[in-house]
Coordinates of C-alpha atoms in Angstrom, one line a residue:
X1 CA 135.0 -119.9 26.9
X2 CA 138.4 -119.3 25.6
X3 CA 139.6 -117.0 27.6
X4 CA 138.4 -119.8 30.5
X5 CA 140.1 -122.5 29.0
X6 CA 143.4 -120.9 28.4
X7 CA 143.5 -119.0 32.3
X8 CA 142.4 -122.4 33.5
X9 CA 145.0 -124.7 31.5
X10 CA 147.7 -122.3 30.7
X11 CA 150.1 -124.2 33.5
X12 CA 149.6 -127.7 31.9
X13 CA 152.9 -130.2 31.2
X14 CA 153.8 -129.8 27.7
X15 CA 154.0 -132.5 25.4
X16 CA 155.1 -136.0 26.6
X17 CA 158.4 -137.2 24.4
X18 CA 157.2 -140.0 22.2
X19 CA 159.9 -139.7 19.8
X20 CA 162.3 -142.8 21.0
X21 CA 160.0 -145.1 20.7
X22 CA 161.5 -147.9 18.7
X23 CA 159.8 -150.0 15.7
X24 CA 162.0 -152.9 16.9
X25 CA 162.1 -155.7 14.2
X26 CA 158.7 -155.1 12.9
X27 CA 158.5 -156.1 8.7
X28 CA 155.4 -157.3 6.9
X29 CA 155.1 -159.9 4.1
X30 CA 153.2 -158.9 0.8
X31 CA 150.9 -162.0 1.0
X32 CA 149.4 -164.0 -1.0
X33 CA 145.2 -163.2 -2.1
X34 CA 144.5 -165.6 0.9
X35 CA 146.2 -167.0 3.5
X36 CA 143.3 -169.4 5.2
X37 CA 143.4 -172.1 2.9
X38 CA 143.2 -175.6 4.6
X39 CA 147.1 -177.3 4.1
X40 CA 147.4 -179.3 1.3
X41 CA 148.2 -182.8 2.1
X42 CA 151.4 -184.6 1.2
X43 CA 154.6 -186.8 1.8
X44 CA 156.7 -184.5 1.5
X45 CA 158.9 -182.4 4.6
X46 CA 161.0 -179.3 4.8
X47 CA 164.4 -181.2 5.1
X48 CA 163.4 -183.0 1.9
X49 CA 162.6 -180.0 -0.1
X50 CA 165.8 -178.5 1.0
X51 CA 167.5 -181.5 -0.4
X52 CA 165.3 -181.0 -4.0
X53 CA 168.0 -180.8 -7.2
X54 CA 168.1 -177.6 -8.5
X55 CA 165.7 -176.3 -11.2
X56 CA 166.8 -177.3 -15.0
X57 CA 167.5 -175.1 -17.2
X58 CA 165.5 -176.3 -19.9
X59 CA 162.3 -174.6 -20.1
X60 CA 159.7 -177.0 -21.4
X61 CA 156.1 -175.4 -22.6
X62 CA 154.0 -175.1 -19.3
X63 CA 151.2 -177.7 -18.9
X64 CA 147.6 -177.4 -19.3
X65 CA 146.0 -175.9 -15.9
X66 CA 149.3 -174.9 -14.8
X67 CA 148.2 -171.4 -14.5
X68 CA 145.2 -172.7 -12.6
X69 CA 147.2 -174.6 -10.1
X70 CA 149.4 -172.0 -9.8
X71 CA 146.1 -169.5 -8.6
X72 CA 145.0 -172.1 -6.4
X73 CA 148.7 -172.7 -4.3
X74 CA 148.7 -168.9 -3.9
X75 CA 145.1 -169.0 -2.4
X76 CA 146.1 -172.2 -0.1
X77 CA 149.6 -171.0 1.5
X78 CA 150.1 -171.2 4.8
X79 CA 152.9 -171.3 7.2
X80 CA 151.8 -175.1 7.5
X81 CA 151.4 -175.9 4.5
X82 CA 154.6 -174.1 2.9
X83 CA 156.9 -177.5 2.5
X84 CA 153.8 -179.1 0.8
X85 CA 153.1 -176.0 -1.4
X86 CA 156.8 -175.8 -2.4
X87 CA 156.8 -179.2 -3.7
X88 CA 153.9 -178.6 -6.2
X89 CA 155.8 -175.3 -6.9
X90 CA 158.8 -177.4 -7.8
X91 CA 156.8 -179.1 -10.2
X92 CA 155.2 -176.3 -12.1
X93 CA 158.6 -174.6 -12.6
X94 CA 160.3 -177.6 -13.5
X95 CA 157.1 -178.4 -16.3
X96 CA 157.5 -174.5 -17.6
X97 CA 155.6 -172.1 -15.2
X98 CA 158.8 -170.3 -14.7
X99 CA 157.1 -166.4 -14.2
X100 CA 157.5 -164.0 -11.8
X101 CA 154.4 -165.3 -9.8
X102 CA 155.9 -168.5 -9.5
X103 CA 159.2 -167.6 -8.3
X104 CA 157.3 -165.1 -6.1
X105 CA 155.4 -167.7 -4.6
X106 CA 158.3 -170.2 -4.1
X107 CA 160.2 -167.6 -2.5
X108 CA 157.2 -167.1 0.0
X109 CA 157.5 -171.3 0.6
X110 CA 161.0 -170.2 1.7
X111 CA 160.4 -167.4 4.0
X112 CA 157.3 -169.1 5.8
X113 CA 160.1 -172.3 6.0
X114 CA 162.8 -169.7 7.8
X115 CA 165.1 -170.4 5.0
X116 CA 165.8 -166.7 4.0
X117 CA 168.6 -167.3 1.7
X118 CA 166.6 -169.6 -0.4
X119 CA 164.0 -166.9 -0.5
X120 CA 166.1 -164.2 -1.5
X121 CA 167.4 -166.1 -4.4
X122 CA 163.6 -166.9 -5.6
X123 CA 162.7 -163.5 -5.1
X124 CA 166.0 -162.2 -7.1
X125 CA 164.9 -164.8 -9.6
X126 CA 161.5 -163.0 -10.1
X127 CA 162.3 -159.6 -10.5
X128 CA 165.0 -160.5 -13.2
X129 CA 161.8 -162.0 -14.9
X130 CA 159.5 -159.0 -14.0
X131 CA 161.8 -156.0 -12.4
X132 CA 158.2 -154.9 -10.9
X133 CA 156.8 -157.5 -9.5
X134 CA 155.5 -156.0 -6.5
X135 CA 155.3 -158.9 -3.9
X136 CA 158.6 -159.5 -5.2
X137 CA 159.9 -156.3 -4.2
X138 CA 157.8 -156.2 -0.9
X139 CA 159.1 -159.2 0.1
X140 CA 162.6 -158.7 -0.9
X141 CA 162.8 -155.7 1.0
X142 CA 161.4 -156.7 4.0
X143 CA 163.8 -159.8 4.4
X144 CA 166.6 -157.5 3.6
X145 CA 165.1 -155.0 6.2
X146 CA 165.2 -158.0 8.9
X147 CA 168.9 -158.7 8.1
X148 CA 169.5 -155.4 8.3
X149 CA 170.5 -154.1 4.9
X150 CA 168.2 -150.9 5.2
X151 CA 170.2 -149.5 2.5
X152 CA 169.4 -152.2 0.3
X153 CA 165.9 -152.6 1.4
X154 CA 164.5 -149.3 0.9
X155 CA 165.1 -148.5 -3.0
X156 CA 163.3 -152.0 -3.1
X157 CA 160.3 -150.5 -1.2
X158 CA 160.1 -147.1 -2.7
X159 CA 160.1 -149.0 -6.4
X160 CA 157.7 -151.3 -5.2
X161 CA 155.2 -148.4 -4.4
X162 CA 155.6 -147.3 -7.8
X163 CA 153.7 -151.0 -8.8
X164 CA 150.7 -150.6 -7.0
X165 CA 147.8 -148.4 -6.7
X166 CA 148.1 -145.5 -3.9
X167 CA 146.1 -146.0 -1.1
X168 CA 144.9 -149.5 -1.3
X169 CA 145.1 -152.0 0.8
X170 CA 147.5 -154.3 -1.0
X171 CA 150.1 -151.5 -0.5
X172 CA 150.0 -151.4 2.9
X173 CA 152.9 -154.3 3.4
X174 CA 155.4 -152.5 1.2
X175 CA 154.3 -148.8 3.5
X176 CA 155.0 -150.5 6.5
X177 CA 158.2 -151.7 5.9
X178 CA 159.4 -148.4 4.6
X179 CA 158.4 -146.8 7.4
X180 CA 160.4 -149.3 9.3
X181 CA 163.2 -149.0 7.4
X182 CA 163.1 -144.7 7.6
X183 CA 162.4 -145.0 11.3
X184 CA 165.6 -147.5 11.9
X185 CA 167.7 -144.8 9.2
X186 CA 166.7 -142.0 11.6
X187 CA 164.2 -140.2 9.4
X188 CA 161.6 -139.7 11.7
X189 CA 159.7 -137.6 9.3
X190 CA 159.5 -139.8 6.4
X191 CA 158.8 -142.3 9.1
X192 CA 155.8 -140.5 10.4
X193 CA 154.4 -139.3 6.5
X194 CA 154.8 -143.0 5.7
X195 CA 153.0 -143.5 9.3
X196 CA 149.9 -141.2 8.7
X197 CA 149.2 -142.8 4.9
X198 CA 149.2 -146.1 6.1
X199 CA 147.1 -145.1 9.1
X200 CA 144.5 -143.6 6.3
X201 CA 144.1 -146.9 4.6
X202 CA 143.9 -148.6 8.1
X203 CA 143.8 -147.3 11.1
X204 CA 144.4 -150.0 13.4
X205 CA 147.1 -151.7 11.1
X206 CA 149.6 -150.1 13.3
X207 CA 150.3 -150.6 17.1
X208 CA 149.0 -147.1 19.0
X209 CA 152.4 -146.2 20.2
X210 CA 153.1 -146.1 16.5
X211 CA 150.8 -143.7 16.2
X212 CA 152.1 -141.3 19.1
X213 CA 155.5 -141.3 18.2
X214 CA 154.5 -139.9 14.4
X215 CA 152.2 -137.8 15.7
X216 CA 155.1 -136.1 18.0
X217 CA 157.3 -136.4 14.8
X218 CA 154.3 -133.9 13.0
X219 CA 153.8 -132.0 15.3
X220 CA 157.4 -130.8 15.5
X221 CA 157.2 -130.0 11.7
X222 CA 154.6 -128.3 12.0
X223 CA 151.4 -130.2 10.4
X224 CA 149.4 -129.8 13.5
X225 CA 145.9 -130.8 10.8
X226 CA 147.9 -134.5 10.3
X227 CA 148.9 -135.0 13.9
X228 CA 145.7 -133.8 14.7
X229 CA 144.2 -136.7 12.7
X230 CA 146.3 -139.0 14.6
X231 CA 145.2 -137.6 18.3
X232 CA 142.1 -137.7 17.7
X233 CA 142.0 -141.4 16.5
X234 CA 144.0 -142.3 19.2
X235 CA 141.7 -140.1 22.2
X236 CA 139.1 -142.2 21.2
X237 CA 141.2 -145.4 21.5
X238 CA 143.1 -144.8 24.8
X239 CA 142.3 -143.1 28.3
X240 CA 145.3 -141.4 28.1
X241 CA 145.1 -138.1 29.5
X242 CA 148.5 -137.0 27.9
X243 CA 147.2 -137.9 24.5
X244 CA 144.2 -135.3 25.4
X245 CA 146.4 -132.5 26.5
X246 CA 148.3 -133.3 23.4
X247 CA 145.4 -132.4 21.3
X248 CA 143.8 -129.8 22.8
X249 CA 146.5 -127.8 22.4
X250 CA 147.2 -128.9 19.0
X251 CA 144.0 -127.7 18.8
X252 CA 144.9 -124.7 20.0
X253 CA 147.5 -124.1 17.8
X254 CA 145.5 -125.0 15.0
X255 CA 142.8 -122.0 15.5
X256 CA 140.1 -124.9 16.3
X257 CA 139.0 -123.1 19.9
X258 CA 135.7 -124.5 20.5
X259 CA 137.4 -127.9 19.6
X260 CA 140.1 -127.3 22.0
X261 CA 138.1 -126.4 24.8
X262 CA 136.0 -129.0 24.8
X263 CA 138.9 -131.1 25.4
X264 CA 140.5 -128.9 28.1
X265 CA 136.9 -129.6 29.7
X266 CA 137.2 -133.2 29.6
X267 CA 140.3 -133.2 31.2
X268 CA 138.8 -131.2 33.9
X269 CA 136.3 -133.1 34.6
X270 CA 138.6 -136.1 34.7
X271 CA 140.4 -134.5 37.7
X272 CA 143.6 -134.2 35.6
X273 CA 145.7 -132.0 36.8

C-alpha cells in the first residue's frame, strides 16, 4: 500500500502558500461573566455621561450592597445598555467602590460606547489599583492593539497570561490578541504556537483560514504532529482538497503511512488530480 500511494501520488502540487494571509483588525474583549443581560432601564444617554464631572477624590467608605450591585452590572453589560451601566458605575465609584473591578468595568462602559480614550484612562486607572488585573490588561492591550501600538500592547498581553489559569477558557481573549499582535509584528511562529493553544481550548474560536495559515507556519518549523492537529481539524471542516494533500503528506513525513494513505485514497477517489 505504500509503495502504491507514493508511485501513485509522488507528482502531486506541493503545499499551497497560506502564509500572507492577514489577521486584519481582529482583537477580542476580556468580557464580562455574562453578556446577555436584559438593558437596565434609565434616563440617562451617552452624550450625558460624557458630560459627567470627574470622579472626587475623596474616597468615602463604600455602601452596603455595593459589592453586590457591582456583580450584578458586570452580569447585565451590554453594548445597549453600556450608557445606563456607566451611570450606576459612576455612582458606586463616587460612594467608595473604587477597585480594580470597578474601574475595569467602567472602562468596558467606554469601549462598548466607542470612546476609547476614556477607556484607556479607566483601564490605566485599574491596573495602578491592581497591576494584574487581567481584564484590565486584556482589554488594555487589545485597544492599544486596534490603535496600533503593538509594542505597547503585547507586554500588556503576555503579563496578562501570567493572571490567569492556562488553558481555560477565560484566557482565550488575552491569546487571541497576542496572536494578533505577533502575526501584525511578523512573528509568524509565535503567531501560529499562540494559534494552536488557543485552537486546543476551542477549536472553532478562530476563523479556518486562521488555522491554515499556522498550520503552514508549523509545518515550515518542523512540528509536523501540531500542524497535523490543525489538518486534520480542518479536513473534517472543509472540502478542500489542498488541505488533504497537505496532510497526507504531513502524514507522510511524520512516519504515519497507513494514515497517509488513506488520505491519498480519498483524494483519488475524489478525482483530484
Amino acid at each position: 500500500a505504500v509503495a502504491f500511494y507514493r508511485q501513485a501520488y509522488v507528482l502531486l502540487r506541493g503545499r499551497a502558500d497560506q502564509g500572507n494571509t492577514q489577521w486584519g483588525a481582529l482583537s477580542q474583549l476580556a468580557l464580562p461573566d455574562r453578556t446577555s443581560g436584559q438593558p437596565i432601564i434609565g434616563p440617562t444617554s451617552p452624550q450625558q455621561s460624557s458630560q459627567q464631572q470627574p470622579f472626587s477624590s475623596v474616597t468615602p467608605k463604600p455602601t452596603l450592597g455595593s459589592a453586590e450591585r457591582l456583580v450584578a452590572l458586570r452580569e447585565k453589560l451590554t453594548g445597549a445598555n453600556a450608557a445606563a451601566v456607566e451611570q450606576e458605575l459612576r455612582q458606586l465609584i463616587t460612594a467608595g467602590n473604587r477597585g480594580a473591578d470597578s474601574f475595569g468595568l467602567f472602562g468596558m462602559c467606554q469601549l462598548l460606547q466607542n470612546r476609547p480614550e476614556e477607556a484607556e484612562r479607566a483601564f490605566r486607572e485599574a491596573l495602578k489599583l491592581d497591576p494584574g488585573h487581567y481584564r484590565s490588561l486584556v482589554n488594555l492591550g487589545g485597544l492599544l492593539l486596534k490603535g496600533g501600538r503593538l509594542q505597547e500592547a503585547v507586554p500588556l498581553l503576555e503579563n496578562s497570561l501570567q493572571h490567569t489559569r492556562q488553558g481555560s477558557p477565560e484566557s482565550l481573549a488575552a491569546l487571541t490578541n497576542l496572536a494578533v499582535a505577533q502575526s501584525q509584528l511578523g512573528r509568524s511562529i509565535e503567531a501560529a504556537q499562540l494559534v494552536l493553544r488557543i485552537f486546543r481550548i476551542k477549536p472553532d474560536h478562530l476563523q479556518p483560514d486562521k488555522l491554515v495559515t499556522a498550520a503552514t507556519s508549523l509545518e515550515e518549523m518542523g512540528d509536523d504532529p501540531a500542524a497535523i492537529e490543525l489538518l486534520q481539524y480542518l479536513r473534517s471542516r472543509l472540502r478542500d482538497p489542498g488541505i488533504n494533500r497537505r496532510l497526507a503528506e504531513a502524514l507522510e513525513r511524520f512516519g504515519d503511512y497507513q494514515q497517509a494513505a488513506l488520505v491519498y485514497r480519498e483524494l483519488a477517489g475524489s478525482g483530484t488530480p
